[in-house]
Amino acid sequence: MNRRLLIALSALSLLAASSAEAQFTTVVAPPKKAVDQAAVQEQQRVARAEADSSHRATMQEMSAWVDSVAGAPALGSVVADSAAGAVVMDSATASRVSEPATTRFQDGARAPNTASPLPLLLLAGIGATLLGLGVILTSRRAVPAPVRRRRAP
Amino acid sequence: MVVGVALAGWAGAAYARGWLAQSHARAEWEARLAHAAVQRARSYGSPASESLVEGAPVARLVVPKIALDDIVLEGVTGEVLNGGPGHLPGSALPGDTGNAVVSAHRDRHFRRLGELSIGDTVVTETEARRTRWRVVGRTVVHKDAPVIRRETGRVLTLTTCWPIGYLGGAPERLILKAVPADTQLAAAQD
């Protein structure tokens, strides 16, 4: 009897699942809060001030100083700038930002990259070759010569 | 040992390619000079810097003090600088009005550039003219420092990595500035 009751309850719950789900998952939206105009205006004012270079000047220096201590590059680009209207990057920060090598003349460009890895590679190659030769010679000397046995008379 | 031989062989081959490229550039430069002489006779102008092909010889650079006599190639990419000093595209040709920028590796063509000091003589020769320069500035700057400037007069800028004779990366650049020898020194040091 209990088994039949259990099967019946299971079948009932399966059949009623969709309607039950609808019942339990319905969300009653709370009434909208009244918009706090003062808070919104304050938020917009802070955002504008943060994007303004004249406001950020001291913060930029502070940020560059912290980054220089931490050894991380700092980007100082400013958008929507009311004072300059262009990308502003202090010289100390600009010198640390990795840029592509100069391949064409441009006023204010850095000197072309003339560093070459060839001397280092050549030296490393010669060193590795000499090391390898040394290992080979040493291992040959370490092998004992075969001992010849005299035949008994 | 195999790795060592491969590394040394690769580096040696690169040096050999550079030497061959410089020899080829010298032959091509002499041919171009002859061709330019014919063009001048037919009253054609000299080629503009903008129209030069990368790797093409554009000038001859002579520095008597350090026994340098190399053909300057157009471009400053690694492949070009392996063959000789490179002329920065877009900069003036040596002798023309503006800033002519020539760069080279510190372990090859400009390995003795550090020996130059203010007052030394540099000579450049293009298809259009031969110019005698006097070094008026010598500075060592950070590799990211903005040193390439537009000039209103005739200026020659020679750059290479610094320190010379140092293996690995180059944190600085040696910058030599020269003006035509007939230019007043006071006017050049602006």
PDB file of N, CA, C and O in Angstrom, chain B residues 32-70:
ATOM      1  N   ARG B  32      75.418  53.807 -58.984  1.00  0.00           N
ATOM      2  CA  ARG B  32      74.408  54.872 -58.878  1.00  0.00           C
ATOM      3  C   ARG B  32      75.035  56.241 -59.057  1.00  0.00           C
ATOM      4  O   ARG B  32      74.422  57.139 -59.637  1.00  0.00           O
ATOM      5  N   LEU B  33      76.248  56.396 -58.530  1.00  0.00           N
ATOM      6  CA  LEU B  33      76.939  57.676 -58.699  1.00  0.00           C
ATOM      7  C   LEU B  33      77.158  57.968 -60.183  1.00  0.00           C
ATOM      8  O   LEU B  33      76.949  59.090 -60.652  1.00  0.00           O
ATOM      9  N   ALA B  34      77.566  56.938 -60.889  1.00  0.00           N
ATOM     10  CA  ALA B  34      77.789  57.111 -62.323  1.00  0.00           C
ATOM     11  C   ALA B  34      76.477  57.448 -63.026  1.00  0.00           C
ATOM     12  O   ALA B  34      76.411  58.340 -63.885  1.00  0.00           O
ATOM     13  N   HIS B  35      75.410  56.748 -62.603  1.00  0.00           N
ATOM     14  CA  HIS B  35      74.100  56.998 -63.196  1.00  0.00           C
ATOM     15  C   HIS B  35      73.620  58.414 -62.861  1.00  0.00           C
ATOM     16  O   HIS B  35      73.038  59.106 -63.714  1.00  0.00           O
ATOM     17  N   ALA B  36      73.874  58.839 -61.601  1.00  0.00           N
ATOM     18  CA  ALA B  36      73.452  60.185 -61.187  1.00  0.00           C
ATOM     19  C   ALA B  36      74.177  61.259 -61.987  1.00  0.00           C
ATOM     20  O   ALA B  36      73.600  62.300 -62.311  1.00  0.00           O
ATOM     21  N   ALA B  37      75.433  60.991 -62.283  1.00  0.00           N
ATOM     22  CA  ALA B  37      76.187  61.965 -63.071  1.00  0.00           C
ATOM     23  C   ALA B  37      75.556  62.135 -64.454  1.00  0.00           C
ATOM     24  O   ALA B  37      75.425  63.252 -64.965  1.00  0.00           O
ATOM     25  N   VAL B  38      75.102  61.012 -65.002  1.00  0.00           N
ATOM     26  CA  VAL B  38      74.437  61.080 -66.308  1.00  0.00           C
ATOM     27  C   VAL B  38      73.116  61.834 -66.181  1.00  0.00           C
ATOM     28  O   VAL B  38      72.759  62.674 -67.019  1.00  0.00           O
ATOM     29  N   GLN B  39      72.387  61.558 -65.078  1.00  0.00           N
ATOM     30  CA  GLN B  39      71.091  62.228 -64.868  1.00  0.00           C
ATOM     31  C   GLN B  39      71.274  63.739 -64.726  1.00  0.00           C
ATOM     32  O   GLN B  39      70.488  64.521 -65.258  1.00  0.00           O
ATOM     33  N   ARG B  40      72.307  64.120 -63.960  1.00  0.00           N
ATOM     34  CA  ARG B  40      72.551  65.553 -63.768  1.00  0.00           C
ATOM     35  C   ARG B  40      72.888  66.214 -65.100  1.00  0.00           C
ATOM     36  O   ARG B  40      72.480  67.338 -65.375  1.00  0.00           O
ATOM     37  N   ALA B  41      73.633  65.471 -65.895  1.00  0.00           N
ATOM     38  CA  ALA B  41      73.976  66.011 -67.209  1.00  0.00           C
ATOM     39  C   ALA B  41      72.725  66.222 -68.054  1.00  0.00           C
ATOM     40  O   ALA B  41      72.642  67.135 -68.856  1.00  0.00           O
ATOM     41  N   ARG B  42      71.715  65.353 -67.798  1.00  0.00           N
ATOM     42  CA  ARG B  42      70.449  65.509 -68.536  1.00  0.00           C
ATOM     43  C   ARG B  42      69.460  66.386 -67.767  1.00  0.00           C
ATOM     44  O   ARG B  42      68.285  66.393 -68.057  1.00  0.00           O
ATOM     45  N   SER B  43      69.977  67.034 -66.692  1.00  0.00           N
ATOM     46  CA  SER B  43      69.208  67.983 -65.860  1.00  0.00           C
ATOM     47  C   SER B  43      67.986  67.372 -65.193  1.00  0.00           C
ATOM     48  O   SER B  43      66.947  67.984 -65.086  1.00  0.00           O
ATOM     49  N   TYR B  44      68.105  66.132 -64.738  1.00  0.00           N
ATOM     50  CA  TYR B  44      67.090  65.542 -63.872  1.00  0.00           C
ATOM     51  C   TYR B  44      67.467  65.841 -62.435  1.00  0.00           C
ATOM     52  O   TYR B  44      68.633  65.997 -62.110  1.00  0.00           O
ATOM     53  N   GLY B  45      66.483  65.886 -61.568  1.00  0.00           N
ATOM     54  CA  GLY B  45      66.756  66.149 -60.159  1.00  0.00           C
ATOM     55  C   GLY B  45      67.241  64.909 -59.455  1.00  0.00           C
ATOM     56  O   GLY B  45      67.169  63.799 -59.971  1.00  0.00           O
ATOM     57  N   SER B  46      67.746  65.106 -58.247  1.00  0.00           N
ATOM     58  CA  SER B  46      68.182  63.961 -57.445  1.00  0.00           C
ATOM     59  C   SER B  46      66.959  63.288 -56.844  1.00  0.00           C
ATOM     60  O   SER B  46      65.941  63.921 -56.616  1.00  0.00           O
ATOM     61  N   PRO B  47      67.027  61.983 -56.562  1.00  0.00           N
ATOM     62  CA  PRO B  47      65.869  61.286 -56.029  1.00  0.00           C
ATOM     63  C   PRO B  47      65.511  61.784 -54.637  1.00  0.00           C
ATOM     64  O   PRO B  47      66.386  62.099 -53.846  1.00  0.00           O
ATOM     65  N   ALA B  48      64.228  61.868 -54.355  1.00  0.00           N
ATOM     66  CA  ALA B  48      63.792  62.323 -53.031  1.00  0.00           C
ATOM     67  C   ALA B  48      63.934  61.199 -52.037  1.00  0.00           C
ATOM     68  O   ALA B  48      63.917  60.027 -52.385  1.00  0.00           O
ATOM     69  N   SER B  49      64.064  61.579 -50.762  1.00  0.00           N
ATOM     70  CA  SER B  49      64.235  60.579 -49.716  1.00  0.00           C
ATOM     71  C   SER B  49      63.018  59.666 -49.613  1.00  0.00           C
ATOM     72  O   SER B  49      63.132  58.500 -49.287  1.00  0.00           O
ATOM     73  N   GLU B  50      61.851  60.203 -49.889  1.00  0.00           N
ATOM     74  CA  GLU B  50      60.613  59.438 -49.739  1.00  0.00           C
ATOM     75  C   GLU B  50      60.548  58.270 -50.722  1.00  0.00           C
ATOM     76  O   GLU B  50      59.903  57.277 -50.465  1.00  0.00           O
ATOM     77  N   SER B  51      61.213  58.422 -51.891  1.00  0.00           N
ATOM     78  CA  SER B  51      61.053  57.417 -52.920  1.00  0.00           C
ATOM     79  C   SER B  51      62.113  56.327 -52.839  1.00  0.00           C
ATOM     80  O   SER B  51      62.174  55.468 -53.699  1.00  0.00           O
ATOM     81  N   LEU B  52      62.959  56.375 -51.823  1.00  0.00           N
ATOM     82  CA  LEU B  52      64.037  55.400 -51.744  1.00  0.00           C
ATOM     83  C   LEU B  52      63.512  54.048 -51.271  1.00  0.00           C
ATOM     84  O   LEU B  52      62.626  53.963 -50.434  1.00  0.00           O
ATOM     85  N   VAL B  53      64.087  53.014 -51.824  1.00  0.00           N
ATOM     86  CA  VAL B  53      63.685  51.657 -51.480  1.00  0.00           C
ATOM     87  C   VAL B  53      64.515  51.184 -50.293  1.00  0.00           C
ATOM     88  O   VAL B  53      65.713  51.497 -50.195  1.00  0.00           O
ATOM     89  N   GLU B  54      63.885  50.425 -49.398  1.00  0.00           N
ATOM     90  CA  GLU B  54      64.607  49.943 -48.222  1.00  0.00           C
ATOM     91  C   GLU B  54      65.772  49.043 -48.652  1.00  0.00           C
ATOM     92  O   GLU B  54      65.619  48.146 -49.475  1.00  0.00           O
ATOM     93  N   GLY B  55      66.914  49.318 -48.059  1.00  0.00           N
ATOM     94  CA  GLY B  55      68.108  48.542 -48.372  1.00  0.00           C
ATOM     95  C   GLY B  55      68.943  49.130 -49.494  1.00  0.00           C
ATOM     96  O   GLY B  55      70.066  48.672 -49.732  1.00  0.00           O
ATOM     97  N   ALA B  56      68.408  50.139 -50.172  1.00  0.00           N
ATOM     98  CA  ALA B  56      69.154  50.744 -51.282  1.00  0.00           C
ATOM     99  C   ALA B  56      70.225  51.688 -50.740  1.00  0.00           C
ATOM    100  O   ALA B  56      70.012  52.353 -49.730  1.00  0.00           O
ATOM    101  N   PRO B  57      71.383  51.754 -51.384  1.00  0.00           N
ATOM    102  CA  PRO B  57      72.417  52.688 -50.925  1.00  0.00           C
ATOM    103  C   PRO B  57      71.991  54.128 -51.178  1.00  0.00           C
ATOM    104  O   PRO B  57      71.511  54.445 -52.273  1.00  0.00           O
ATOM    105  N   VAL B  58      72.149  54.987 -50.164  1.00  0.00           N
ATOM    106  CA  VAL B  58      71.702  56.378 -50.308  1.00  0.00           C
ATOM    107  C   VAL B  58      72.840  57.376 -50.149  1.00  0.00           C
ATOM    108  O   VAL B  58      72.726  58.516 -50.593  1.00  0.00           O
ATOM    109  N   ALA B  59      73.915  56.973 -49.485  1.00  0.00           N
ATOM    110  CA  ALA B  59      75.007  57.920 -49.251  1.00  0.00           C
ATOM    111  C   ALA B  59      76.270  57.161 -48.866  1.00  0.00           C
ATOM    112  O   ALA B  59      76.239  55.953 -48.598  1.00  0.00           O
ATOM    113  N   ARG B  60      77.340  57.901 -48.849  1.00  0.00           N
ATOM    114  CA  ARG B  60      78.609  57.350 -48.362  1.00  0.00           C
ATOM    115  C   ARG B  60      78.995  58.153 -47.133  1.00  0.00           C
ATOM    116  O   ARG B  60      78.899  59.388 -47.131  1.00  0.00           O
ATOM    117  N   LEU B  61      79.390  57.442 -46.096  1.00  0.00           N
ATOM    118  CA  LEU B  61      79.742  58.096 -44.834  1.00  0.00           C
ATOM    119  C   LEU B  61      81.225  57.840 -44.550  1.00  0.00           C
ATOM    120  O   LEU B  61      81.658  56.686 -44.490  1.00  0.00           O
ATOM    121  N   VAL B  62      81.956  58.921 -44.374  1.00  0.00           N
ATOM    122  CA  VAL B  62      83.398  58.807 -44.118  1.00  0.00           C
ATOM    123  C   VAL B  62      83.724  59.572 -42.830  1.00  0.00           C
ATOM    124  O   VAL B  62      83.368  60.745 -42.698  1.00  0.00           O
ATOM    125  N   VAL B  63      84.365  58.882 -41.903  1.00  0.00           N
ATOM    126  CA  VAL B  63      84.833  59.538 -40.679  1.00  0.00           C
ATOM    127  C   VAL B  63      86.329  59.236 -40.562  1.00  0.00           C
ATOM    128  O   VAL B  63      86.716  58.142 -40.128  1.00  0.00           O
ATOM    129  N   PRO B  64      87.180  60.178 -40.954  1.00  0.00           N
ATOM    130  CA  PRO B  64      88.633  59.891 -41.008  1.00  0.00           C
ATOM    131  C   PRO B  64      89.208  59.477 -39.651  1.00  0.00           C
ATOM    132  O   PRO B  64      90.070  58.595 -39.596  1.00  0.00           O
ATOM    133  N   LYS B  65      88.733  60.086 -38.578  1.00  0.00           N
ATOM    134  CA  LYS B  65      89.342  59.822 -37.267  1.00  0.00           C
ATOM    135  C   LYS B  65      89.228  58.359 -36.853  1.00  0.00           C
ATOM    136  O   LYS B  65      90.120  57.815 -36.186  1.00  0.00           O
ATOM    137  N   ILE B  66      88.127  57.718 -37.206  1.00  0.00           N
ATOM    138  CA  ILE B  66      87.932  56.326 -36.783  1.00  0.00           C
ATOM    139  C   ILE B  66      88.026  55.366 -37.977  1.00  0.00           C
ATOM    140  O   ILE B  66      87.584  54.215 -37.878  1.00  0.00           O
ATOM    141  N   ALA B  67      88.564  55.852 -39.075  1.00  0.00           N
ATOM    142  CA  ALA B  67      88.776  55.024 -40.270  1.00  0.00           C
ATOM    143  C   ALA B  67      87.492  54.356 -40.735  1.00  0.00           C
ATOM    144  O   ALA B  67      87.472  53.174 -41.094  1.00  0.00           O
ATOM    145  N   LEU B  68      86.421  55.133 -40.698  1.00  0.00           N
ATOM    146  CA  LEU B  68      85.119  54.620 -41.147  1.00  0.00           C
ATOM    147  C   LEU B  68      84.852  55.095 -42.569  1.00  0.00           C
ATOM    148  O   LEU B  68      84.962  56.285 -42.867  1.00  0.00           O
ATOM    149  N   ASP B  69      84.536  54.161 -43.429  1.00  0.00           N
ATOM    150  CA  ASP B  69      84.166  54.498 -44.802  1.00  0.00           C
ATOM    151  C   ASP B  69      83.139  53.466 -45.242  1.00  0.00           C
ATOM    152  O   ASP B  69      83.493  52.379 -45.703  1.00  0.00           O
ATOM    153  N   ASP B  70      81.865  53.795 -45.039  1.00  0.00           N
ATOM    154  CA  ASP B  70      80.811  52.828 -45.312  1.00  0.00           C
ATOM    155  C   ASP B  70      79.717  53.450 -46.167  1.00  0.00           C
ATOM    156  O   ASP B  70      79.551  54.675 -46.198  1.00  0.00           O
TER     157      ASP B  70
END
